[in-house]
Amino acid sequence: TTSSPLDSLRQTDLRKPLHPFQSKDVALSKLDQDMLAGKFGRAAQVSARIVQQMAQLQGAETLVDISTVHIDASIYTGPASLLFAQKLEAMGGKVRVPTTVNAISVDKRRWMQFGIPEELGKPASALADSLTNLGATPTFTCAPYLLEGAPKLGEQVTWAESNAVIFANSVLGARTQKYADFLDVFISLTGRAPYVGPHLDEGRRATLVLQLPKDISKLRAAIDDSFWEVLGYLAGL
């Protein structure tokens, strides 16, 4: 039999001690302290601890109440992504604020009809079930801004889907960072997020002005839609 590069990894002890990082303290509310003390269950306690640590990493001075969450950690990327949700479910986790779910990896009802292999279909569907069991609404959409109850101007939310984050901050005038998968779930279980970045007035002020020719419409024949994508990419460099 041929050996796999993974064989050597399996034989290696990859465990390393974790040392707490040093940063300024985050001001915590009574609710935050109660969650950290385990008064709302183990899932909320673990989630609050990680949200607090992320706030420290980002330099936030405190946390902010969130009105809604849109979870992006719904795509099945392997056993760990399913185990993550199932572990929180087993801990008794429940969302504290209205939470919607992004698109998933398969058609929830008809993946078998489409010939999706069981090794993808079953765990992908189970991940959706687990998030729903946490209390999230099974919307399975990348466009939460089209749902009833879209956030209003100035509303503090936690959205993780890329296009939705842009739409929320610009068109709707709501306030959210681009949240990472898994962190979005932790925030849904606490209703609290790092008060930093686009959540703050100063984090929303423009630092770059792009000036295009006033007669840009005359260039339509020479450019295509990719022009705007490249322009946005260059602006972000």
GROMACS .gro file of N, CA and C in nm, residues 20 33 45 58 95 158:
model
   18
   20PRO      N    1  -0.316   3.269   2.666
   20PRO     CA    2  -0.404   3.385   2.643
   20PRO      C    3  -0.325   3.505   2.593
   33GLN      N    4  -2.157   3.940   3.132
   33GLN     CA    5  -2.099   3.874   3.249
   33GLN      C    6  -2.178   3.750   3.288
   45GLN      N    7  -2.224   3.041   2.695
   45GLN     CA    8  -2.100   3.072   2.766
   45GLN      C    9  -1.980   3.064   2.671
   58GLN      N   10  -0.982   4.273   1.785
   58GLN     CA   11  -1.015   4.381   1.693
   58GLN      C   12  -0.999   4.519   1.757
   95VAL      N   13  -3.058   3.061   1.954
   95VAL     CA   14  -3.029   3.199   1.914
   95VAL      C   15  -3.105   3.296   2.004
  158THR      N   16  -2.563   4.167   1.234
  158THR     CA   17  -2.446   4.084   1.203
  158THR      C   18  -2.481   3.998   1.083
   0.00000   0.00000   0.00000
